[in-house]
Amino acid sequence: SEVDDEAAARLTQDGMVTFVGAKSGEVSRVVWRPGSTLAESALSARVQIGLKGVELLRAGQRVLTANSREAPAVAVASGDVVRVLD
């Protein structure tokens, strides 16, 4: 079952960046560091940003949808949930 916005938002954790596979539901977390980008966090989490890109949820709201070219440079914040469009 696909992970919707509400389910993804419940995965938020202070001080962490959480990645979740939109279809797989697989969850991976890394410690958030000030100034870190989505690419750096994904690398730490051993998550591959697929060709379909990502959706970023912050404070329970979808704030960004980015394709695989745009996504790496996106700045992440503490508590962000990144839904990987797998």
mmCIF file with all atom_site columns, C-alpha atoms in Angstrom:
data_model
loop_
_atom_site.group_PDB
_atom_site.id
_atom_site.type_symbol
_atom_site.label_atom_id
_atom_site.label_alt_id
_atom_site.label_comp_id
_atom_site.label_asym_id
_atom_site.label_entity_id
_atom_site.label_seq_id
_atom_site.pdbx_PDB_ins_code
_atom_site.Cartn_x
_atom_site.Cartn_y
_atom_site.Cartn_z
_atom_site.occupancy
_atom_site.B_iso_or_equiv
_atom_site.pdbx_formal_charge
_atom_site.auth_seq_id
_atom_site.auth_comp_id
_atom_site.auth_asym_id
_atom_site.auth_atom_id
_atom_site.pdbx_PDB_model_num
ATOM 1  C CA . SER A 1 1  ? 0.000  0.000  0.000   1.00 0.00 ? 1  SER A CA 1
ATOM 2  C CA . GLU A 1 2  ? 1.295  3.429  -0.884  1.00 0.00 ? 2  GLU A CA 1
ATOM 3  C CA . VAL A 1 3  ? 2.452  5.741  1.892   1.00 0.00 ? 3  VAL A CA 1
ATOM 4  C CA . ASP A 1 4  ? 0.216  8.827  1.769   1.00 0.00 ? 4  ASP A CA 1
ATOM 5  C CA . ASP A 1 5  ? 1.006  12.305 3.141   1.00 0.00 ? 5  ASP A CA 1
ATOM 6  C CA . GLU A 1 6  ? -0.637 11.614 6.498   1.00 0.00 ? 6  GLU A CA 1
ATOM 7  C CA . ALA A 1 7  ? 1.203  8.324  7.053   1.00 0.00 ? 7  ALA A CA 1
ATOM 8  C CA . ALA A 1 8  ? 4.500  9.879  5.971   1.00 0.00 ? 8  ALA A CA 1
ATOM 9  C CA . ALA A 1 9  ? 3.995  12.901 8.237   1.00 0.00 ? 9  ALA A CA 1
ATOM 10 C CA . ARG A 1 10 ? 3.578  10.590 11.254  1.00 0.00 ? 10 ARG A CA 1
ATOM 11 C CA . LEU A 1 11 ? 7.148  9.363  10.674  1.00 0.00 ? 11 LEU A CA 1
ATOM 12 C CA . THR A 1 12 ? 8.657  12.747 11.533  1.00 0.00 ? 12 THR A CA 1
ATOM 13 C CA . GLN A 1 13 ? 11.266 12.724 14.288  1.00 0.00 ? 13 GLN A CA 1
ATOM 14 C CA . ASP A 1 14 ? 13.000 15.789 15.742  1.00 0.00 ? 14 ASP A CA 1
ATOM 15 C CA . GLY A 1 15 ? 16.672 16.022 14.927  1.00 0.00 ? 15 GLY A CA 1
ATOM 16 C CA . MET A 1 16 ? 16.364 13.496 12.108  1.00 0.00 ? 16 MET A CA 1
ATOM 17 C CA . VAL A 1 17 ? 15.695 13.374 8.382   1.00 0.00 ? 17 VAL A CA 1
ATOM 18 C CA . THR A 1 18 ? 13.434 10.428 7.568   1.00 0.00 ? 18 THR A CA 1
ATOM 19 C CA . PHE A 1 19 ? 13.292 8.768  4.162   1.00 0.00 ? 19 PHE A CA 1
ATOM 20 C CA . VAL A 1 20 ? 10.356 6.549  3.236   1.00 0.00 ? 20 VAL A CA 1
ATOM 21 C CA . GLY A 1 21 ? 9.764  4.636  0.026   1.00 0.00 ? 21 GLY A CA 1
ATOM 22 C CA . ALA A 1 22 ? 6.409  5.760  -1.392  1.00 0.00 ? 22 ALA A CA 1
ATOM 23 C CA . LYS A 1 23 ? 5.544  2.236  -2.531  1.00 0.00 ? 23 LYS A CA 1
ATOM 24 C CA . SER A 1 24 ? 7.790  0.017  -0.416  1.00 0.00 ? 24 SER A CA 1
ATOM 25 C CA . GLY A 1 25 ? 7.177  1.823  2.863   1.00 0.00 ? 25 GLY A CA 1
ATOM 26 C CA . GLU A 1 26 ? 10.819 1.189  3.786   1.00 0.00 ? 26 GLU A CA 1
ATOM 27 C CA . VAL A 1 27 ? 12.009 3.744  6.355   1.00 0.00 ? 27 VAL A CA 1
ATOM 28 C CA . SER A 1 28 ? 15.539 5.028  6.909   1.00 0.00 ? 28 SER A CA 1
ATOM 29 C CA . ARG A 1 29 ? 16.609 7.857  9.241   1.00 0.00 ? 29 ARG A CA 1
ATOM 30 C CA . VAL A 1 30 ? 19.743 9.948  9.577   1.00 0.00 ? 30 VAL A CA 1
ATOM 31 C CA . VAL A 1 31 ? 20.761 12.661 12.019  1.00 0.00 ? 31 VAL A CA 1
ATOM 32 C CA . TRP A 1 32 ? 20.006 16.110 10.610  1.00 0.00 ? 32 TRP A CA 1
ATOM 33 C CA . ARG A 1 33 ? 22.965 18.469 10.365  1.00 0.00 ? 33 ARG A CA 1
ATOM 34 C CA . PRO A 1 34 ? 22.601 22.225 9.844   1.00 0.00 ? 34 PRO A CA 1
ATOM 35 C CA . GLY A 1 35 ? 23.110 23.144 6.204   1.00 0.00 ? 35 GLY A CA 1
ATOM 36 C CA . SER A 1 36 ? 22.780 19.587 4.945   1.00 0.00 ? 36 SER A CA 1
ATOM 37 C CA . THR A 1 37 ? 21.241 18.851 1.570   1.00 0.00 ? 37 THR A CA 1
ATOM 38 C CA . LEU A 1 38 ? 18.974 16.094 0.458   1.00 0.00 ? 38 LEU A CA 1
ATOM 39 C CA . ALA A 1 39 ? 21.859 14.492 -1.445  1.00 0.00 ? 39 ALA A CA 1
ATOM 40 C CA . GLU A 1 40 ? 24.089 14.402 1.661   1.00 0.00 ? 40 GLU A CA 1
ATOM 41 C CA . SER A 1 41 ? 21.301 13.022 3.836   1.00 0.00 ? 41 SER A CA 1
ATOM 42 C CA . ALA A 1 42 ? 20.330 10.398 1.250   1.00 0.00 ? 42 ALA A CA 1
ATOM 43 C CA . LEU A 1 43 ? 23.945 9.269  1.010   1.00 0.00 ? 43 LEU A CA 1
ATOM 44 C CA . SER A 1 44 ? 24.181 8.920  4.808   1.00 0.00 ? 44 SER A CA 1
ATOM 45 C CA . ALA A 1 45 ? 20.891 7.008  4.862   1.00 0.00 ? 45 ALA A CA 1
ATOM 46 C CA . ARG A 1 46 ? 22.043 4.776  1.989   1.00 0.00 ? 46 ARG A CA 1
ATOM 47 C CA . VAL A 1 47 ? 18.946 5.819  0.073   1.00 0.00 ? 47 VAL A CA 1
ATOM 48 C CA . GLN A 1 48 ? 18.973 6.253  -3.664  1.00 0.00 ? 48 GLN A CA 1
ATOM 49 C CA . ILE A 1 49 ? 16.908 9.084  -5.076  1.00 0.00 ? 49 ILE A CA 1
ATOM 50 C CA . GLY A 1 50 ? 15.213 7.398  -7.987  1.00 0.00 ? 50 GLY A CA 1
ATOM 51 C CA . LEU A 1 51 ? 14.455 8.876  -11.373 1.00 0.00 ? 51 LEU A CA 1
ATOM 52 C CA . LYS A 1 52 ? 10.965 9.787  -10.199 1.00 0.00 ? 52 LYS A CA 1
ATOM 53 C CA . GLY A 1 53 ? 12.319 12.157 -7.544  1.00 0.00 ? 53 GLY A CA 1
ATOM 54 C CA . VAL A 1 54 ? 11.022 12.976 -4.068  1.00 0.00 ? 54 VAL A CA 1
ATOM 55 C CA . GLU A 1 55 ? 8.340  14.758 -2.104  1.00 0.00 ? 55 GLU A CA 1
ATOM 56 C CA . LEU A 1 56 ? 9.397  16.679 0.998   1.00 0.00 ? 56 LEU A CA 1
ATOM 57 C CA . LEU A 1 57 ? 7.065  16.911 3.977   1.00 0.00 ? 57 LEU A CA 1
ATOM 58 C CA . ARG A 1 58 ? 7.770  19.451 6.699   1.00 0.00 ? 58 ARG A CA 1
ATOM 59 C CA . ALA A 1 59 ? 5.550  19.879 9.747   1.00 0.00 ? 59 ALA A CA 1
ATOM 60 C CA . GLY A 1 60 ? 3.028  17.511 8.179   1.00 0.00 ? 60 GLY A CA 1
ATOM 61 C CA . GLN A 1 61 ? 2.701  19.480 4.947   1.00 0.00 ? 61 GLN A CA 1
ATOM 62 C CA . ARG A 1 62 ? 4.048  18.662 1.508   1.00 0.00 ? 62 ARG A CA 1
ATOM 63 C CA . VAL A 1 63 ? 6.320  21.610 0.823   1.00 0.00 ? 63 VAL A CA 1
ATOM 64 C CA . LEU A 1 64 ? 8.200  20.428 -2.248  1.00 0.00 ? 64 LEU A CA 1
ATOM 65 C CA . THR A 1 65 ? 8.115  17.943 -5.084  1.00 0.00 ? 65 THR A CA 1
ATOM 66 C CA . ALA A 1 66 ? 11.432 17.646 -6.879  1.00 0.00 ? 66 ALA A CA 1
ATOM 67 C CA . ASN A 1 67 ? 12.663 15.547 -9.767  1.00 0.00 ? 67 ASN A CA 1
ATOM 68 C CA . SER A 1 68 ? 15.916 13.620 -9.566  1.00 0.00 ? 68 SER A CA 1
ATOM 69 C CA . ARG A 1 69 ? 17.935 16.543 -10.969 1.00 0.00 ? 69 ARG A CA 1
ATOM 70 C CA . GLU A 1 70 ? 16.504 19.174 -8.607  1.00 0.00 ? 70 GLU A CA 1
ATOM 71 C CA . ALA A 1 71 ? 16.331 17.053 -5.455  1.00 0.00 ? 71 ALA A CA 1
ATOM 72 C CA . PRO A 1 72 ? 20.034 16.717 -4.509  1.00 0.00 ? 72 PRO A CA 1
ATOM 73 C CA . ALA A 1 73 ? 20.536 20.442 -3.847  1.00 0.00 ? 73 ALA A CA 1
ATOM 74 C CA . VAL A 1 74 ? 17.411 20.846 -1.677  1.00 0.00 ? 74 VAL A CA 1
ATOM 75 C CA . ALA A 1 75 ? 18.207 21.904 1.901   1.00 0.00 ? 75 ALA A CA 1
ATOM 76 C CA . VAL A 1 76 ? 16.674 19.647 4.540   1.00 0.00 ? 76 VAL A CA 1
ATOM 77 C CA . ALA A 1 77 ? 15.507 20.608 8.028   1.00 0.00 ? 77 ALA A CA 1
ATOM 78 C CA . SER A 1 78 ? 15.215 18.792 11.334  1.00 0.00 ? 78 SER A CA 1
ATOM 79 C CA . GLY A 1 79 ? 12.117 16.585 11.304  1.00 0.00 ? 79 GLY A CA 1
ATOM 80 C CA . ASP A 1 80 ? 11.748 16.488 7.522   1.00 0.00 ? 80 ASP A CA 1
ATOM 81 C CA . VAL A 1 81 ? 10.219 13.417 5.913   1.00 0.00 ? 81 VAL A CA 1
ATOM 82 C CA . VAL A 1 82 ? 11.362 12.655 2.380   1.00 0.00 ? 82 VAL A CA 1
ATOM 83 C CA . ARG A 1 83 ? 9.058  10.394 0.411   1.00 0.00 ? 83 ARG A CA 1
ATOM 84 C CA . VAL A 1 84 ? 11.119 8.706  -2.292  1.00 0.00 ? 84 VAL A CA 1
ATOM 85 C CA . LEU A 1 85 ? 8.976  8.167  -5.383  1.00 0.00 ? 85 LEU A CA 1
ATOM 86 C CA . ASP A 1 86 ? 10.041 4.608  -6.110  1.00 0.00 ? 86 ASP A CA 1
#
